[in-house]
Coordinates of C-alpha atoms in Angstrom, one line a residue:
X1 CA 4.7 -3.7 19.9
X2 CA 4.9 -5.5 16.4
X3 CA 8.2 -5.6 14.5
X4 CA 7.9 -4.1 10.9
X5 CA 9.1 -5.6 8.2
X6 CA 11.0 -2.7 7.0
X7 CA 12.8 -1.4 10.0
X8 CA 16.3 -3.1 8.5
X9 CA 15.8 -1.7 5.1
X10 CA 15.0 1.7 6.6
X11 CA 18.1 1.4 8.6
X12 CA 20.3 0.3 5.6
X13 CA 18.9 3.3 3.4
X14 CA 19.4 5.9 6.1
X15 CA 23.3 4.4 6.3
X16 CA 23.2 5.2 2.6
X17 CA 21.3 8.1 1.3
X18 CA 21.4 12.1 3.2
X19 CA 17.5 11.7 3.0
X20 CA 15.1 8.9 3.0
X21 CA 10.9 9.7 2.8
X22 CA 9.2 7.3 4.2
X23 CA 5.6 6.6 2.9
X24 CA 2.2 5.6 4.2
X25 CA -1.3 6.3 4.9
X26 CA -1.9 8.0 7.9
X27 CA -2.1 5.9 11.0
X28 CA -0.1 3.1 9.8
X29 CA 2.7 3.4 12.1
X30 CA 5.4 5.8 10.5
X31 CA 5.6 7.9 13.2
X32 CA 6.4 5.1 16.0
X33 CA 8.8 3.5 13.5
X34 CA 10.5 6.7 13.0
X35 CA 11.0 7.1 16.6
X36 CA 12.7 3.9 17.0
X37 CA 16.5 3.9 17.4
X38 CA 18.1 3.5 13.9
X39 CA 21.1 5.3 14.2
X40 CA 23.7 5.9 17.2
X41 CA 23.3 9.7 15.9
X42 CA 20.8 11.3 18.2
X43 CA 17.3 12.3 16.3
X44 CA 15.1 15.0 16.3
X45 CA 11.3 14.7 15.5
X46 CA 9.2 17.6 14.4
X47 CA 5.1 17.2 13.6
X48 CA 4.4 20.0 10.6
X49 CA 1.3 19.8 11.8
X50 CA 1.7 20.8 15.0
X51 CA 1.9 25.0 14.9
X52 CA 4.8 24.9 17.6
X53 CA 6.9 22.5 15.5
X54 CA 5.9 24.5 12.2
X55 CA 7.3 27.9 13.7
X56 CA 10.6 26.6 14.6
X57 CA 11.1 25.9 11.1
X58 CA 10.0 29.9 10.0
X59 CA 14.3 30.3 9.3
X60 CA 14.2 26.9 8.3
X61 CA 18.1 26.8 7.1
X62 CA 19.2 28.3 10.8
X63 CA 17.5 25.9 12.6
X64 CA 18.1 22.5 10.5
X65 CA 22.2 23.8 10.1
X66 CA 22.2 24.2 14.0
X67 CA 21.0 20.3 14.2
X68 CA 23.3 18.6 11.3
X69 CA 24.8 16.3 13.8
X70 CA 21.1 14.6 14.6
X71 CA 18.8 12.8 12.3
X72 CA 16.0 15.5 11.4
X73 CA 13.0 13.8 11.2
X74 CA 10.3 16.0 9.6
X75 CA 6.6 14.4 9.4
X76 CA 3.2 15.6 7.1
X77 CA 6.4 17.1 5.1
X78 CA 4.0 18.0 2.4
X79 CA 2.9 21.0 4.6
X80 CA 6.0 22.8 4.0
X81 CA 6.5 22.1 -0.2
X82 CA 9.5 25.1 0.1
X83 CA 11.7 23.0 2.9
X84 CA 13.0 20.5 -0.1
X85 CA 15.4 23.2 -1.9
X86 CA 16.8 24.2 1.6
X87 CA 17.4 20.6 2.6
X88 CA 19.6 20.2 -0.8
X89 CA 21.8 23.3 0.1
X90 CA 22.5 21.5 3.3
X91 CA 22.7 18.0 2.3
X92 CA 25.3 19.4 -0.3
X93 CA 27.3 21.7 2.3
X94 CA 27.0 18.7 4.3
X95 CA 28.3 16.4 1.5
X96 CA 31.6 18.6 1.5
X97 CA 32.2 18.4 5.0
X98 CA 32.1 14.8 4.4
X99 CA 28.5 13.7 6.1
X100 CA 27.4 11.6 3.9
X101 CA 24.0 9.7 5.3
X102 CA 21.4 10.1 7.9
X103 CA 20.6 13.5 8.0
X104 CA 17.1 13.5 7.1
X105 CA 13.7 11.0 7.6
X106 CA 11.2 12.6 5.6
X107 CA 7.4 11.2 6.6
X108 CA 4.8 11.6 3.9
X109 CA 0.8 10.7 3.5
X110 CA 0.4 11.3 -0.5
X111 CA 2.9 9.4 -2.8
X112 CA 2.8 11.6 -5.7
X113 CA 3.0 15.3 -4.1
X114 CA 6.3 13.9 -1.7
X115 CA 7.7 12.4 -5.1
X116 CA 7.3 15.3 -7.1
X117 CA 8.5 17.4 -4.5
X118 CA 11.1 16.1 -3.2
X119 CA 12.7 14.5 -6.4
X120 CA 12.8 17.8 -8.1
X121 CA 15.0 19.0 -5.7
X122 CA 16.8 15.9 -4.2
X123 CA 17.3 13.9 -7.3
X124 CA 20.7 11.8 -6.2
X125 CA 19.9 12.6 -2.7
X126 CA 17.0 11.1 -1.2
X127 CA 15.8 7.5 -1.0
X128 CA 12.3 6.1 -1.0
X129 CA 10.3 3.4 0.9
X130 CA 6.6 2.5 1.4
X131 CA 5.5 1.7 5.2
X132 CA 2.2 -0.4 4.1
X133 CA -0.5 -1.7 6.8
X134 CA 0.6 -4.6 8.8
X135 CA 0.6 -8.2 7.3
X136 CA 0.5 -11.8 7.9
X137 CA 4.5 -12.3 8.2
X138 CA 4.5 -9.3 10.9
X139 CA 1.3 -10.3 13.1
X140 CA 1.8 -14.6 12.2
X141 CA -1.0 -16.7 10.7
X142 CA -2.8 -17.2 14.0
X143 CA -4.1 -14.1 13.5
X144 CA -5.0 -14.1 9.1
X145 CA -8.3 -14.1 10.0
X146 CA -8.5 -11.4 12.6
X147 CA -5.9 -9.4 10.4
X148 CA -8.3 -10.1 7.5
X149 CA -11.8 -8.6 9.0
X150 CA -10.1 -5.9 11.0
X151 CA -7.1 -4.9 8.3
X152 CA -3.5 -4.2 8.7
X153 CA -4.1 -0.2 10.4
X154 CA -2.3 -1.1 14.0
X155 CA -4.6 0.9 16.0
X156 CA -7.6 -1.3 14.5
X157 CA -5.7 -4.5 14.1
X158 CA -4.8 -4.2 17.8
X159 CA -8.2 -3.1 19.7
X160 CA -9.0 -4.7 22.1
X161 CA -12.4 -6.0 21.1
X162 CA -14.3 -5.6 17.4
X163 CA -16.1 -3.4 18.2
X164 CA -13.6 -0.8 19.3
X165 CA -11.9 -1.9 16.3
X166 CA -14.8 -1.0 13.8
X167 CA -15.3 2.4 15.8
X168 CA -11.4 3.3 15.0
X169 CA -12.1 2.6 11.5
X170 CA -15.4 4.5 11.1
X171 CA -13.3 7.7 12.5
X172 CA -10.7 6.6 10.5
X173 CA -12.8 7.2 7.4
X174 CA -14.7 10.3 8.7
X175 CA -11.2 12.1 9.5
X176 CA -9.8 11.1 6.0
X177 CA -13.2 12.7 4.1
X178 CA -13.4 15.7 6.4
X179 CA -9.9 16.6 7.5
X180 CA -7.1 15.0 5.6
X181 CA -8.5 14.5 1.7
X182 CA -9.3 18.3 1.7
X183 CA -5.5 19.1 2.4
X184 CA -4.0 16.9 -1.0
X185 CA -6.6 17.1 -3.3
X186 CA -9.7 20.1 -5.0
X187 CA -12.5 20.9 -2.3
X188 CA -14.5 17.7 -3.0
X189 CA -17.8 17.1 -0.9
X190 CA -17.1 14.7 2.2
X191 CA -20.0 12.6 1.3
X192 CA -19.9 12.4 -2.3
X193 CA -16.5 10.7 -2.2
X194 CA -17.6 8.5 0.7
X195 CA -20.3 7.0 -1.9
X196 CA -17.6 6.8 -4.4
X197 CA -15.1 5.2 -2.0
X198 CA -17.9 2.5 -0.9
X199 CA -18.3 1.9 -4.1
X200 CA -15.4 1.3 -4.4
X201 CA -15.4 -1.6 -2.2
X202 CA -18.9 -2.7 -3.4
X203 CA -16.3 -3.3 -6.6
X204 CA -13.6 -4.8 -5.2
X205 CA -11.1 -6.7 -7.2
X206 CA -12.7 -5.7 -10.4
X207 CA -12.2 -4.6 -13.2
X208 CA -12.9 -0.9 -13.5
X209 CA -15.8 0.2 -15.0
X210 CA -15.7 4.2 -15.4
X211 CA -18.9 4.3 -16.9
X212 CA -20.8 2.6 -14.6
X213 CA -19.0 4.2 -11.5
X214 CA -19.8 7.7 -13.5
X215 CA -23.7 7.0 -13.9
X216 CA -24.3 6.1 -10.1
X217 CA -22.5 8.8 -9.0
X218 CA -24.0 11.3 -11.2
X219 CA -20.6 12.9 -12.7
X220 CA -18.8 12.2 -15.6
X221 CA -15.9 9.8 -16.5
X222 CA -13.1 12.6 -16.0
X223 CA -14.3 13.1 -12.7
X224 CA -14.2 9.5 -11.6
X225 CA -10.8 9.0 -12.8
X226 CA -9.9 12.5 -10.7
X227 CA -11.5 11.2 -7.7
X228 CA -9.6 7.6 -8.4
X229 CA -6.9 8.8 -8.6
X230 CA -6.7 11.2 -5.4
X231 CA -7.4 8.1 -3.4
X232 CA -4.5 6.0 -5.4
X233 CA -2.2 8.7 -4.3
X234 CA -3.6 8.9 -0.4
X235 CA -2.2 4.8 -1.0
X236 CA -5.6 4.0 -0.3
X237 CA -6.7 2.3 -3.5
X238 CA -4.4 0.7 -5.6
X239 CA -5.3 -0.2 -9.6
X240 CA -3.8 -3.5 -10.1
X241 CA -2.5 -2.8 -14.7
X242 CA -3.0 -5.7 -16.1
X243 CA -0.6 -8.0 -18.6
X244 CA 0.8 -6.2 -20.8
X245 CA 2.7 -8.3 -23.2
X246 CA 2.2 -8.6 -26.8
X247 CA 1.3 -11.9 -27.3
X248 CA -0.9 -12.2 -30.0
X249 CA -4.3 -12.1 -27.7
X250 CA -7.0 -9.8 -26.8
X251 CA -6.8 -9.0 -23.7
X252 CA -9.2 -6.5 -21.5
X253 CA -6.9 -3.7 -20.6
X254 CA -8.9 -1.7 -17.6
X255 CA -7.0 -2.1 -14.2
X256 CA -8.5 -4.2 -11.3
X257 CA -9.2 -1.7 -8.1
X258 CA -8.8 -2.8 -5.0
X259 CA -9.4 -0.8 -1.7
X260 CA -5.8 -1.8 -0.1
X261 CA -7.0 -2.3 3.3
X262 CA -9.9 -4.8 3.8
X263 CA -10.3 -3.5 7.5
X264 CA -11.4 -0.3 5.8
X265 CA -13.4 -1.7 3.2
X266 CA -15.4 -3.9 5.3
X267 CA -16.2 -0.1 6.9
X268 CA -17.3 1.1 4.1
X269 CA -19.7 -1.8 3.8
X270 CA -20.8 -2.1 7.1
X271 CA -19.7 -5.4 7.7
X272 CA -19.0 -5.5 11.3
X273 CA -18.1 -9.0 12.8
X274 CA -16.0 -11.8 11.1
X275 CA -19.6 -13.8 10.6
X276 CA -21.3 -10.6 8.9
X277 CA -17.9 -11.3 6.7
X278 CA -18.6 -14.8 5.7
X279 CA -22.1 -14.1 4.9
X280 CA -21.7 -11.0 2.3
X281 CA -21.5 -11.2 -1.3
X282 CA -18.4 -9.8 -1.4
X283 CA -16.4 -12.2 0.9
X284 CA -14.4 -13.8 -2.2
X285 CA -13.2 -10.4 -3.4
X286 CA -12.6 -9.4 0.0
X287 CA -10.4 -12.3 0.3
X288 CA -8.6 -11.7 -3.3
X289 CA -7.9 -8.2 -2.1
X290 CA -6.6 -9.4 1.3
X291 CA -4.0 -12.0 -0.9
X292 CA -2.9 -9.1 -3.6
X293 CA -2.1 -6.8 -0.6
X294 CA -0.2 -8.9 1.6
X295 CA 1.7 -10.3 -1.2
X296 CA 2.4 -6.9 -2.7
X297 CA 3.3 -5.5 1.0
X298 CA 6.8 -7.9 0.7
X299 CA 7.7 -7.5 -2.8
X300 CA 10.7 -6.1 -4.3
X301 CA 10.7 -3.2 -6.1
X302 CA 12.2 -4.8 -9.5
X303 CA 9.0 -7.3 -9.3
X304 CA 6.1 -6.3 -11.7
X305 CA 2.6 -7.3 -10.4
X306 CA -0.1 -7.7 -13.1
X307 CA -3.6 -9.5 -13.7
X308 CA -4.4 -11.2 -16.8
X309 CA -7.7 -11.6 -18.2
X310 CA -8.8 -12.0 -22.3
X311 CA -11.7 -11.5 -23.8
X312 CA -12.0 -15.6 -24.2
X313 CA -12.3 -15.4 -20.5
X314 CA -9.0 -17.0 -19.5
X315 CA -8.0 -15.5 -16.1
X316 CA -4.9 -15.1 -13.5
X317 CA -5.6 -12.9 -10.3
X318 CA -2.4 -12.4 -9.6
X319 CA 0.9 -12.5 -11.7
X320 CA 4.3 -12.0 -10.2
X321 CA 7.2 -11.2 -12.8
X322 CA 10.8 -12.1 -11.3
X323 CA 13.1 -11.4 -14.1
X324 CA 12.9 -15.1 -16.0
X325 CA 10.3 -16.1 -13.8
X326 CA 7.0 -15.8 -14.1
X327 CA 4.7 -16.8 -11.3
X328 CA 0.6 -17.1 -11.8
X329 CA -1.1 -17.2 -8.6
X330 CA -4.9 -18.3 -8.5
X331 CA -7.2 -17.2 -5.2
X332 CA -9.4 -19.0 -3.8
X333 CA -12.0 -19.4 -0.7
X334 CA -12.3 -23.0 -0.1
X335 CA -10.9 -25.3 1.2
X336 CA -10.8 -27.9 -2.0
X337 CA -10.4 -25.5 -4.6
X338 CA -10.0 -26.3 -7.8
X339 CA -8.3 -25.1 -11.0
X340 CA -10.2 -23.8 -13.7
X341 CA -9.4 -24.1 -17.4
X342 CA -9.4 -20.2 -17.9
X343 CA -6.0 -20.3 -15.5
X344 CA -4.5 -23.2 -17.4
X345 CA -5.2 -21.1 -20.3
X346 CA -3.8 -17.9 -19.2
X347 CA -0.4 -19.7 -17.7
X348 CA 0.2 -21.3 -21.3
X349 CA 0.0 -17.8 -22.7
X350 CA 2.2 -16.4 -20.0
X351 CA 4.4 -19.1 -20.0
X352 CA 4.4 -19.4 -16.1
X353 CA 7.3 -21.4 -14.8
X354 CA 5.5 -21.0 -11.4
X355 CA 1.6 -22.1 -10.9
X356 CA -0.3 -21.6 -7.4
X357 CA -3.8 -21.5 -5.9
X358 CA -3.6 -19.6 -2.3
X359 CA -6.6 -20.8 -0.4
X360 CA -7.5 -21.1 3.6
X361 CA -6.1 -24.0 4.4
X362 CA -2.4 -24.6 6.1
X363 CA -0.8 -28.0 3.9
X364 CA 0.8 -27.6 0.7
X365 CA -0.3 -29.6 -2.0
X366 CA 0.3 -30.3 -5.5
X367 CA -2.5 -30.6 -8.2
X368 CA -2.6 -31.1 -11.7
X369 CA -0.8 -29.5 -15.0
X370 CA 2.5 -28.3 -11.9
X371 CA -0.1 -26.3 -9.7
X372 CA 0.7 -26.1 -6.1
X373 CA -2.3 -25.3 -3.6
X374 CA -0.6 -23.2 -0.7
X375 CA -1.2 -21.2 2.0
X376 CA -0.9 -16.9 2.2
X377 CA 1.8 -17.4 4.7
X378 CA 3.8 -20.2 2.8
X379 CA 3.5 -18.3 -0.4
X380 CA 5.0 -14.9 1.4
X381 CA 7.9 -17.1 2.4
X382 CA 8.7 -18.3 -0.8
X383 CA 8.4 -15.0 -2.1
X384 CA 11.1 -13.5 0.4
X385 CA 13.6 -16.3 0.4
X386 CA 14.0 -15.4 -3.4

């Protein structure tokens, strides 16, 4: 079993808060992490999915008072929208009687609905985190290659053999369009948002162009942006917003899209082996997407991620806003890569006190104008030890 990342802060927020959702894609591990032993209180796991669990929750109130001494753990919440006004009565009866955390681990698939929901009724009350795939600090860098052809899904990151691997994530998509999308979103044909989805990763760590997406697809811009977003709120796409400062440029203000996990992506393309990988057109904005991801997976929530491109063609993939500082992070595939005058460019305007270029290779090295080349996993270090 692989150690998450955010077991501690899990632990520390059910210490603090009555309720704490949990959010993540299905299949990528909230349910076996919500089953590990946080607290000394005893827990209590119900599947809203499962008809047997659903019906012990028909007096909802009776049976969650009758369990206020365990930790209630309630997962696919979103197919019971009505249980968030009963768990405030409780948390607030609960409150008086002076239990204060750990009542509730609330496990949800769609970021927006579970928001919504829940922080309508349990503003003050309920604490959020975000279980993403698995990533380079959690499996080690022996494995960034295997983690970045297979992705960070457990079940695919941990088969066996590739094959097995690419069969889990061809279900994987085929349950999401047929079964799961249906339940969040308006009654959209499983195959037309498969095309839109692959291309989607056809697109990968671009800049969105509605228009284009629109005309091969045969719907209008409105639609696209429906369909986007759906899949932005199933956390599998994410839209990278670009810089936003007003510094005097012009900048191109679309949002970069990148299909989160590149297990899935390289799915959608048919790219089965690690070679197939190498060879495609699309292996430099695999491995962009693969960077942003892993990097994003460990950041704080008062960091700001943004991109920066003008319309003089200066370009940062990546920026990282820590309060004063400001890191620009360039991505590249080889293994001598080299610093274009676009980046220099775009870290004057930024004023970056931070400059990298992640690439492949393992040594840390300096190059010119204060850029470091470094590796994924040294550059995720850095990043935590701040």
């Amino acid at each position: 079993m692989i150690n998450r990342n955010i077991s501690a802060k899990l632990k520390e927020l059910l210490s603090s808060f009555p309720a704490v959702a949990l959010m993540g894609p299905r299949q990528v591990g909230k349910t076996t992490l919500a089953n590990e032993p946080f607290l000394t209180k005893e827990s209590i796991y119900l599947d809203l999915e499962s008809p047997s669990d659903l019906a012990k929750l028909s007096e909802p109130e009776l049976y969650l008072k009758q369990h206020r001494d365990k930790l209630v753990i309630l997962d696919e919440v979103h197919r019971l929208p009505n249980i968030f006004q009963v768990l405030r009565g409780i948390i607030d009866q609960n409150r008086r009687e002076g239990i204060l955390a750990g009542s509730y681990l609330l496990l949800g698939s769609a970021s927006i609905d579970l928001l919504r929901q829940s922080g309508e009724s349990l503003a003050g009350r309920i604490a959020y985190v975000n279980l993403d795939p698995l990533n380079l600090i959690e499996v080690g860098n022996a494995n960034l290659n295997k983690l970045w052809f297979r992705g960070g899904f457990p079940d695919s990151f941990l088969a066996k053999q590739d094959i097995k691997s690419n069969q889990w994530r061809a279900n994987f998509i085929k349950t999401y369009l047929e079964r799961d999308i249906p339940q969040f979103g308006p009654r959209i044909p499983a195959e037309t948002l498969r095309r839109f989805w692959t291309m989607l990763a056809h697109e990968q760590a671009n800049m969105i162009n509605a228009s284009k997406l629109a005309r091969n697809l045969g719907v209008d811009s409105k639609t696209i942006a429906n369909y986007l977003d759906l899949l932005v709120d199933l956390l599998l796409v994410r839209k990278l917003q670009p810089w936003h400062q007003n510094i005097g440029k012009r900048l191109l203000k679309s949002p970069k899209i990148y299909v989160r996990d590149t297990g899935v992506a390289h799915s959608l393309l048919n790219i089965d082996s690690f070679e197939d990988l190498l060879a495609h057109s699309t292996v430099g904005a695999s491995w962009e997407a693969f960077i942003v991801e892993n990097v994003l997976s460990i950041l704080p929530k008062s960091v700001t991620p943004n991109f920066y491109r003008s319309s003089g063609g200066a370009e940062i993939d990546l920026i990282l806003s820590f309060g004063k500082e400001i890191w620009a992070i360039e991505i590249k595939r080889s293994l001598t890569p080299k610093v274009e005058k676009g980046f220099y460019h775009g870290c004057e305007t930024i004023i970056a006190t931070q400059r990298f270029i992640v690439y492949p290779g393992e040594e840390a090295y300096p190059l010119k104008n204060d850029v470091t080349a470094i590796s994924l996993s040294e550059l995720m270090k850095r990043i935590e030890n701040i």
